[in-house]
Amino acid sequence: MANTTLINRALIRLSGEDVRGFLQGLVTNDTSGNLPVWAALLSAQGKALFDFLIWGDGDDVLIDCERDAAGDLAKRLTLYRLRRAITIEREPDLCVHWAPEGDLGVVDPRLPDLGQRWLAPADAGAEGADARWQAHRLALGVTEGRAELGDGTTLWLECNAAELNGVSFTKGCYVGQENTARMNWRQKVNRRLVVVPLSEADEKRQVIAYPELGWSVEHRRTENVDAAAAPAWMREGLAAGS
């Protein structure tokens, strides 16, 4: 069996006083129900600072985030903690695992076609599944991480959060909620992150290019997104905003 460890992911463990309630007032998705969910921590303006998956582990919560952002995310959460009796620290004994199919773990909450995900100790061997995961994800038009979503530069709904189950419009307040809810109510998502073939790239709109995979991630106005070429999961959102 191929290595399933996503080496470029890390886990942050939150333990202590009502950690789900703590996150409920901060992140975009509902942490009170079934986990995992995909969510983000936003700026006050509703722009994505960090995206991650949230898992339950008994009374604790584990945040599955990109490894390079884990330290910054933990610091940001610590600022919001104030005097709550909550411990926020890296989880060294578990890793994030992925497979494109099978019955291990759970279906990715963003999109079933993304495959299966689970938490376990790392596989033996240095080579992880990150390259396979990235190719699989981009082929489905799904973006994640600061290199693709931007670092406080892209509104969360422009990251296709509604279409990929990354936001709750019924759970109540969280950081950046006001602008996010207003955009949804007015159906005013004027731009979107899209993954297009590199041969069709628009350098003025390009966020990042992956020449080895033949893809370009771009922040395009919705009228400049080819709905016929867009992934099926995105088309309804494009139609609603047109």
Rosetta silent file (secondary structure, phi, psi, omega in degrees, C-alpha in Angstrom):
SEQUENCE: MANTTLINRALIRLSGEDVRGFLQGLVTNDTSGNLPVWAALLSAQGKALFDFLIWGDGDDVLIDCERDAAGDLAKRLTLYRLRRAITIEREPDLCVHWAPEGDLGVVDPRLPDLGQRWLAPADAGAEGADARWQAHRLALGVTEGRAELGDGTTLWLECNAAELNGVSFTKGCYVGQENTARMNWRQKVNRRLVVVPLSEADEKRQVIAYPELGWSVEHRRTENVDAAAAPAWMREGLAAGS
SCORE:     score description
SCORE:     0.000 S_00000001
   1 L     0.000  137.763 -179.971    0.000    0.000    0.000 S_00000001
   2 L   -66.493  153.292  176.175    1.276    3.467   -0.876 S_00000001
   3 L   -60.434  134.490 -177.482    2.276    5.860    1.871 S_00000001
   4 L  -110.621   -2.382 -176.037   -0.797    7.838    2.979 S_00000001
   5 E   -72.130  130.669  172.105    0.792   10.393    5.316 S_00000001
   6 L   -92.640   95.294 -174.596    0.361   14.050    4.406 S_00000001
   7 L   -64.608  -29.983 -177.356    3.705   15.330    5.644 S_00000001
   8 L   -82.106    7.555  174.634    2.809   18.934    4.828 S_00000001
   9 E  -109.125  154.652  177.196   -0.086   18.868    7.295 S_00000001
  10 E  -136.665  163.200  178.822    0.094   19.311   11.073 S_00000001
  11 E  -120.262  134.294  173.579   -2.308   18.884   13.969 S_00000001
  12 E  -112.730  126.359 -179.779   -3.019   21.364   16.759 S_00000001
  13 E   -98.587  130.098  172.995   -4.743   19.952   19.829 S_00000001
  14 E  -111.424  124.619  179.717   -7.151   22.081   21.850 S_00000001
  15 E  -137.288  154.258  178.375   -8.060   20.695   25.258 S_00000001
  16 E   122.442 -141.939 -170.201   -9.716   22.056   28.351 S_00000001
  17 L   -73.636  107.306  171.944  -12.765   24.195   28.994 S_00000001
  18 L    44.616   61.963 -176.541  -15.460   23.856   26.275 S_00000001
  19 H   -67.769  -30.904  176.522  -13.090   23.918   23.303 S_00000001
  20 H   -65.484  -42.543  177.920  -15.929   23.438   20.836 S_00000001
  21 H   -63.747  -37.272  176.464  -17.698   26.475   22.246 S_00000001
  22 H   -59.071  -49.177 -179.491  -14.456   28.451   22.032 S_00000001
  23 H   -70.442  -30.413 -177.498  -14.075   27.649   18.334 S_00000001
  24 H   -57.706  -34.663  179.862  -17.781   28.144   17.661 S_00000001
  25 L   -86.827    3.041 -176.658  -17.390   31.871   18.262 S_00000001
  26 L  -117.328  -42.022 -167.125  -14.282   32.139   16.073 S_00000001
  27 L  -103.199  168.499 -169.432  -14.467   29.987   12.947 S_00000001
  28 L   -77.498  -20.491 -175.401  -16.757   29.899    9.928 S_00000001
  29 L  -109.848  168.869 -177.056  -18.318   26.474   10.384 S_00000001
  30 L   -83.527  116.743 -179.335  -20.485   24.836   13.046 S_00000001
  31 L   -97.056    3.519 -175.519  -18.351   22.963   15.568 S_00000001
  32 L   -87.277  -12.931 -177.143  -21.271   21.845   17.733 S_00000001
  33 L  -107.983 -142.855 -177.746  -22.324   18.922   15.530 S_00000001
  34 L   -70.109  137.422  175.781  -20.633   16.132   13.635 S_00000001
  35 L  -118.842  152.062   14.078  -16.933   16.520   12.894 S_00000001
  36 L   -85.164  158.033  169.913  -14.785   16.798   10.825 S_00000001
  37 E  -133.258  154.408  171.862  -15.764   20.013    9.092 S_00000001
  38 E   -90.580  136.926 -176.406  -13.795   22.361    6.871 S_00000001
  39 E  -153.111  177.264  178.084  -13.592   25.886    8.281 S_00000001
  40 E  -144.884  157.499  167.496  -11.527   29.046    8.358 S_00000001
  41 E  -106.065  123.646 -172.584  -10.395   31.764   10.696 S_00000001
  42 E  -108.458  165.455  167.365  -11.065   35.094    9.017 S_00000001
  43 L   -76.770  170.635  178.356  -10.072   38.696    9.393 S_00000001
  44 L   -61.117  -24.341  179.493  -12.733   41.130   10.611 S_00000001
  45 L   -84.624   -1.115  178.581  -13.366   41.951    6.933 S_00000001
  46 L    87.926   19.480  179.493  -14.198   38.316    6.143 S_00000001
  47 E   -99.137  144.135 -172.823  -10.921   37.449    4.392 S_00000001
  48 E   -70.723  123.494  172.495   -9.278   34.053    4.842 S_00000001
  49 E  -100.118  -43.229  179.839   -6.298   33.952    7.212 S_00000001
  50 E  -145.320  139.681  169.451   -6.181   30.174    7.801 S_00000001
  51 E  -119.307  151.635 -173.508   -8.225   27.252    6.505 S_00000001
  52 E  -167.480  167.385  169.292   -8.318   23.849    8.203 S_00000001
  53 E  -104.330  143.304 -179.228  -10.337   20.776    9.071 S_00000001
  54 E  -112.865  124.553 -179.413  -11.641   20.394   12.621 S_00000001
  55 E  -115.377  149.381  171.844  -11.792   16.912   14.157 S_00000001
  56 E   -94.726  144.170  175.128  -13.222   15.716   17.430 S_00000001
  57 E  -143.266   83.346 -172.337  -11.189   13.547   19.803 S_00000001
  58 L    65.187 -128.692  177.169  -13.282   12.941   22.902 S_00000001
  59 L   -82.667   -9.651  179.549  -13.559   16.270   24.703 S_00000001
  60 E   -88.320  167.697  173.440  -10.597   17.619   22.719 S_00000001
  61 E  -128.365  139.838  175.329  -10.520   19.113   19.256 S_00000001
  62 E  -115.081  130.839  178.376   -7.787   18.592   16.658 S_00000001
  63 E  -104.386  119.235 -177.782   -7.157   21.169   13.942 S_00000001
  64 E   -95.646  103.971 -172.594   -5.779   19.702   10.721 S_00000001
  65 E  -132.557  170.897  177.263   -3.880   22.574    9.045 S_00000001
  66 E   -69.144  138.599 -173.154   -0.974   23.191    6.710 S_00000001
  67 H   -59.356  -41.435 -176.272    2.293   22.593    8.541 S_00000001
  68 H   -67.723  -18.364 -179.394    3.896   25.902    7.553 S_00000001
  69 H  -101.489   -5.086 -171.668    0.944   27.824    9.029 S_00000001
  70 H   -60.644  -43.043 -179.003    0.548   25.806   12.245 S_00000001
  71 H   -63.916  -44.632  179.233    2.689   28.053   14.423 S_00000001
  72 H   -65.446  -39.350  179.225    0.954   31.237   13.293 S_00000001
  73 H   -65.255  -44.023  179.316   -2.477   29.651   13.716 S_00000001
  74 H   -61.142  -40.055  178.308   -1.684   28.447   17.238 S_00000001
  75 H   -64.260  -41.385 -179.787   -0.495   31.959   18.175 S_00000001
  76 H   -64.911  -43.240  178.263   -3.669   33.525   16.776 S_00000001
  77 H   -63.743  -36.992  179.060   -5.887   31.091   18.681 S_00000001
  78 H   -63.385  -36.391  177.310   -3.904   31.785   21.857 S_00000001
  79 H   -62.756  -38.937 -179.741   -4.652   35.506   21.496 S_00000001
  80 H   -76.210  -20.104 -175.624   -8.376   34.763   21.373 S_00000001
  81 H   -62.875  -34.689 -176.213   -8.171   32.355   24.315 S_00000001
  82 L    54.636 -121.979 -176.568   -7.799   35.177   26.870 S_00000001
  83 L  -103.103   12.894  178.300   -8.191   33.623   30.344 S_00000001
  84 L   -63.975  145.851  178.566  -10.047   30.470   29.317 S_00000001
  85 L   -82.580   71.079 -177.347   -8.602   27.261   30.729 S_00000001
  86 E  -127.891  133.220  175.492   -7.695   25.909   27.297 S_00000001
  87 E  -100.004  132.264 -179.678   -4.408   24.346   26.195 S_00000001
  88 E  -125.114  112.115 -176.139   -3.362   24.918   22.579 S_00000001
  89 E  -154.058  159.000  177.188   -0.373   22.873   21.419 S_00000001
  90 E   -66.247  143.273  176.201    0.951   20.789   18.549 S_00000001
  91 L   -97.294  107.113 -173.309   -0.049   17.122   18.528 S_00000001
  92 L   -85.052  -15.945 -170.362    3.194   15.180   17.923 S_00000001
  93 L   -95.212  -11.671 -178.526    1.879   11.620   17.953 S_00000001
  94 L  -121.509  153.599  176.229   -0.703   11.777   15.155 S_00000001
  95 E  -130.890  165.586  175.411   -0.548   12.702   11.489 S_00000001
  96 E   -90.611  135.330  179.519   -3.083   13.389    8.763 S_00000001
  97 E  -122.491  152.193 -179.017   -3.596   10.589    6.246 S_00000001
  98 E  -145.520  145.015  171.018   -5.280   10.555    2.849 S_00000001
  99 E  -143.483  143.433 -177.317   -6.272    8.050    0.185 S_00000001
 100 L   -67.565  -19.133 -179.967   -8.204    8.759   -3.035 S_00000001
 101 L  -159.794  177.001  179.316  -10.608    5.912   -2.303 S_00000001
 102 L   117.122 -170.393 -176.663  -11.232    3.045    0.102 S_00000001
 103 L  -119.788   11.198  175.470  -12.952    2.607    3.431 S_00000001
 104 L   -79.112  142.754  174.317  -10.371    4.003    5.856 S_00000001
 105 L    67.751 -146.239 -177.700  -11.318    7.141    7.759 S_00000001
 106 E  -129.413  159.383  176.356  -14.114    9.437    6.589 S_00000001
 107 E   -67.765  137.622  178.636  -15.059   11.127    3.357 S_00000001
 108 L   -55.599  128.113 -175.177  -13.561   14.601    3.041 S_00000001
 109 L   -68.430  -14.599  178.479  -16.304   17.015    4.214 S_00000001
 110 L   -75.170  -45.376 -171.485  -15.618   19.424    1.362 S_00000001
 111 L  -163.110  123.678 -177.713  -16.293   17.058   -1.518 S_00000001
 112 H   -55.409  -34.837 -178.388  -16.692   13.263   -1.616 S_00000001
 113 H   -65.394  -14.874  177.966  -14.476   13.016   -4.713 S_00000001
 114 H   -68.883  -19.815  175.172  -11.558   14.333   -2.652 S_00000001
 115 L   104.425 -160.815 -173.698  -11.329   10.901   -1.048 S_00000001
 116 E  -101.694  147.364 -178.546  -10.813    9.547    2.451 S_00000001
 117 E  -139.387  142.432  177.617   -9.062   11.242    5.365 S_00000001
 118 E  -157.385  167.158 -179.533   -8.069    9.997    8.821 S_00000001
 119 E  -114.885  131.987 -178.345   -5.728   10.640   11.733 S_00000001
 120 E  -166.398  168.776  172.505   -3.124    8.083   12.832 S_00000001
 121 L   -57.710  158.813 -177.385    0.612    7.786   13.525 S_00000001
 122 L   -66.144  148.563  171.196    2.845    8.437   10.531 S_00000001
 123 L   -68.337  155.550  173.764    3.602    5.719    8.001 S_00000001
 124 L   -70.490  148.179  178.801    7.144    4.398    7.921 S_00000001
 125 L   100.409  150.908 -173.898    9.345    5.958    5.261 S_00000001
 126 L   -81.871  -30.549 -173.838   10.098    9.553    4.327 S_00000001
 127 L   -78.658  122.749 -179.763    7.985    9.875    1.178 S_00000001
 128 L   -98.349 -168.847 -177.604    4.460   11.031    1.918 S_00000001
 129 L  -100.198   10.433 -172.219    1.279   11.323   -0.112 S_00000001
 130 H   -60.420  -42.798 -178.229    1.441   15.120   -0.522 S_00000001
 131 H   -65.570  -41.434  178.246    2.260   15.175   -4.248 S_00000001
 132 H   -66.236  -40.876  178.398   -0.537   12.738   -5.062 S_00000001
 133 H   -62.729  -46.076 -179.231   -2.976   14.669   -2.877 S_00000001
 134 H   -60.785  -45.941  179.739   -2.109   18.003   -4.477 S_00000001
 135 H   -62.620  -42.391 -179.792   -2.534   16.642   -8.010 S_00000001
 136 H   -64.240  -45.828 -177.913   -5.833   14.976   -7.087 S_00000001
 137 H   -64.713  -47.669 -178.948   -7.194   18.084   -5.365 S_00000001
 138 H   -65.695  -34.540  177.269   -6.248   20.557   -8.089 S_00000001
 139 H   -62.737  -24.564  177.771   -7.725   18.303  -10.785 S_00000001
 140 L   -92.388   -0.008  177.593  -11.034   18.682   -8.927 S_00000001
 141 L    79.058   19.587 -176.438  -10.669   22.469   -8.804 S_00000001
 142 L  -100.621  127.927  179.674  -10.310   22.639   -5.006 S_00000001
 143 L  -107.194  154.383  176.760   -7.942   25.188   -3.472 S_00000001
 144 L  -160.627  161.947  173.610   -6.510   25.310    0.051 S_00000001
 145 L    81.736  161.435 -174.071   -3.700   26.859    2.064 S_00000001
 146 H   -65.709  -31.753 -178.770   -2.185   30.321    2.138 S_00000001
 147 H   -65.380  -27.613 -177.623   -0.320   29.966   -1.151 S_00000001
 148 H  -103.961  -40.002 -178.579   -3.637   29.487   -2.977 S_00000001
 149 H   -84.045  -17.012 -175.170   -6.223   31.240   -0.806 S_00000001
 150 L    90.491  165.498 -179.281   -3.965   34.167    0.007 S_00000001
 151 L  -111.629   81.704 -177.962   -2.929   35.467    3.408 S_00000001
 152 L    76.413   24.280 -177.476   -5.791   37.765    4.370 S_00000001
 153 L  -115.283  -13.300 -173.727   -6.347   38.852    0.759 S_00000001
 154 L  -123.105  128.569  177.262   -9.324   36.757   -0.402 S_00000001
 155 E   -62.682  143.602 -172.320  -12.872   36.867    0.916 S_00000001
 156 H   -60.697  -38.727  179.669  -13.940   33.499    2.279 S_00000001
 157 H   -71.377  -21.450  173.695  -16.895   33.081   -0.085 S_00000001
 158 H   -73.031  -15.310  176.272  -14.541   33.815   -2.989 S_00000001
 159 H   -87.193   12.896 -179.862  -12.675   30.676   -1.856 S_00000001
 160 L    64.533   32.514 -176.278  -15.811   28.677   -2.779 S_00000001
 161 L   -65.065  -37.551 -179.245  -16.533   28.105    0.898 S_00000001
 162 L   -67.049  -42.236 -178.130  -20.298   27.826    0.462 S_00000001
 163 L   -70.718  -26.424 -176.849  -20.017   25.245   -2.321 S_00000001
 164 L  -107.667   23.417  171.608  -17.428   23.200   -0.396 S_00000001
 165 L    60.921   38.085 -178.126  -19.272   23.176    2.950 S_00000001
 166 L  -104.505   11.370 -177.001  -16.841   25.556    4.645 S_00000001
 167 L  -152.228  142.439  172.662  -19.345   27.959    6.183 S_00000001
 168 L  -110.192  129.838  178.330  -22.527   27.868    8.259 S_00000001
 169 L   -97.701    8.395 -176.917  -25.058   30.651    7.718 S_00000001
 170 L  -123.383   -7.071 -169.926  -27.148   29.621   10.733 S_00000001
 171 L   -81.899  -13.562 -177.952  -24.680   29.114   13.592 S_00000001
 172 L   104.943 -165.955 -168.172  -24.373   32.699   14.775 S_00000001
 173 L   -73.177  147.939  171.626  -21.500   35.120   15.143 S_00000001
 174 L  -157.042  169.873 -179.033  -17.835   34.490   14.419 S_00000001
 175 L   -63.354  125.642 -179.843  -14.934   36.661   13.321 S_00000001
 176 L    85.018    5.415 -174.253  -15.703   38.047    9.848 S_00000001
 177 H   -66.327  -38.168 -172.516  -19.313   36.834    9.951 S_00000001
 178 H   -60.520  -50.011 -178.936  -21.006   40.136    9.131 S_00000001
 179 H   -68.930  -37.263  179.182  -19.435   40.650    5.720 S_00000001
 180 H   -63.416  -46.056  179.307  -19.655   36.939    4.870 S_00000001
 181 H   -64.991  -38.088  179.816  -23.379   36.806    5.703 S_00000001
 182 H   -64.752  -43.090  178.374  -24.046   40.019    3.758 S_00000001
 183 H   -61.334  -40.685 -179.808  -22.356   38.659    0.643 S_00000001
 184 H   -67.266  -44.007 -178.267  -24.399   35.488    0.849 S_00000001
 185 H   -63.720  -39.345  179.873  -27.702   37.313    1.402 S_00000001
 186 H   -85.824   -4.980 -175.066  -27.041   39.652   -1.530 S_00000001
 187 L    50.644   49.751 -175.907  -25.571   36.824   -3.639 S_00000001
 188 L  -113.829   59.689  172.633  -22.673   39.142   -4.335 S_00000001
 189 L   -98.031   93.363 -171.683  -19.692   36.832   -4.854 S_00000001
 190 L   -82.315  -20.199 -179.568  -18.122   38.789   -7.690 S_00000001
 191 E  -133.170  156.303  178.366  -14.839   36.869   -7.833 S_00000001
 192 E  -144.772  151.880  168.664  -13.814   33.270   -7.297 S_00000001
 193 E   -81.074  128.790  179.193  -10.704   31.184   -7.005 S_00000001
 194 E  -133.077  152.631  175.361  -10.565   28.812   -9.941 S_00000001
 195 E  -108.572  119.733 -176.802   -8.105   26.194  -11.158 S_00000001
 196 E  -126.613  156.752  175.648   -7.547   26.398  -14.906 S_00000001
 197 E   -57.972  142.611 -177.882   -5.158   24.716  -17.341 S_00000001
 198 H   -58.963  -29.046  178.733   -1.848   26.546  -17.510 S_00000001
 199 H   -66.436  -17.804 -179.864   -2.378   27.005  -21.252 S_00000001
 200 H  -109.530   16.782 -173.932   -5.397   29.219  -20.402 S_00000001
 201 L   -67.043  146.002  172.369   -3.697   31.186  -17.626 S_00000001
 202 L  -115.708  103.926 -173.211   -4.253   34.895  -17.145 S_00000001
 203 L   -60.042  -27.259  179.563   -1.100   36.172  -15.452 S_00000001
 204 L   -70.331  -23.319 -177.957   -2.900   39.279  -14.176 S_00000001
 205 L  -107.711   -0.499 -173.230   -5.303   37.097  -12.207 S_00000001
 206 E   -74.432  132.462  175.023   -2.862   34.337  -11.286 S_00000001
 207 E   -93.744  -46.601  177.886   -2.333   33.518   -7.612 S_00000001
 208 E  -158.481  147.426  178.163    0.080   30.630   -8.103 S_00000001
 209 E  -116.263  147.748  176.495    1.119   28.366  -10.966 S_00000001
 210 E  -123.992   80.758 -176.128    2.023   24.672  -10.902 S_00000001
 211 L   -57.711  -36.717 -177.576    3.954   24.105  -14.161 S_00000001
 212 L   -67.720  -21.325  179.290    4.780   20.494  -13.279 S_00000001
 213 L  -106.191  -12.897  178.397    1.044   19.747  -12.975 S_00000001
 214 L    80.151   24.745 -177.538   -0.162   22.054  -15.734 S_00000001
 215 E  -122.356  151.817  173.366   -2.485   24.111  -13.495 S_00000001
 216 E  -128.378  128.630  174.291   -2.909   27.783  -12.639 S_00000001
 217 E   -94.568  126.624 -173.561   -4.857   28.989   -9.587 S_00000001
 218 E  -134.426  151.630  178.070   -6.513   32.303  -10.376 S_00000001
 219 E  -107.008   93.658 -171.463   -8.728   34.903   -8.718 S_00000001
 220 E  -109.955  150.759  168.495  -11.147   35.729  -11.510 S_00000001
 221 E   -64.306  145.863 -174.352  -14.302   37.774  -11.800 S_00000001
 222 H   -60.604  -33.474  179.755  -17.262   35.421  -12.087 S_00000001
 223 H   -68.746  -15.230  178.023  -18.139   36.666  -15.575 S_00000001
 224 H  -100.496   10.371  175.200  -14.666   35.557  -16.679 S_00000001
 225 L   -98.696  124.403  179.232  -15.124   32.020  -15.379 S_00000001
 226 L   -74.831  102.658 -176.302  -16.156   29.513  -18.050 S_00000001
 227 L   -61.280  -34.249 -178.715  -19.104   27.800  -16.354 S_00000001
 228 L   -66.881  -30.449 -179.334  -19.062   24.948  -18.868 S_00000001
 229 L   -93.281  -10.134 -178.652  -15.439   24.164  -17.981 S_00000001
 230 L   -71.604  153.516  176.686  -15.891   24.716  -14.236 S_00000001
 231 L   -61.711  152.120 -175.195  -16.197   21.678  -11.941 S_00000001
 232 H   -57.484  -37.225 -177.251  -19.760   20.503  -11.388 S_00000001
 233 H   -65.294  -22.025 -177.099  -19.704   21.469   -7.694 S_00000001
 234 H   -90.255  -21.643 -168.116  -19.015   25.120   -8.627 S_00000001
 235 H   -63.287  -39.308 -179.618  -21.623   25.628  -11.357 S_00000001
 236 H   -62.170  -41.316  178.113  -24.623   26.228   -9.109 S_00000001
 237 H   -64.479  -38.687  177.357  -22.759   28.966   -7.270 S_00000001
 238 H   -64.160  -42.025 -178.923  -21.747   30.581  -10.550 S_00000001
 239 H   -65.688  -39.177 -178.873  -25.344   30.514  -11.754 S_00000001
 240 H   -66.487  -31.145 -177.676  -26.625   32.053   -8.510 S_00000001
 241 H   -90.708   -1.991 -176.706  -24.178   34.922   -8.762 S_00000001
 242 L   -86.993    0.000    0.000  -24.815   35.692  -12.418 S_00000001
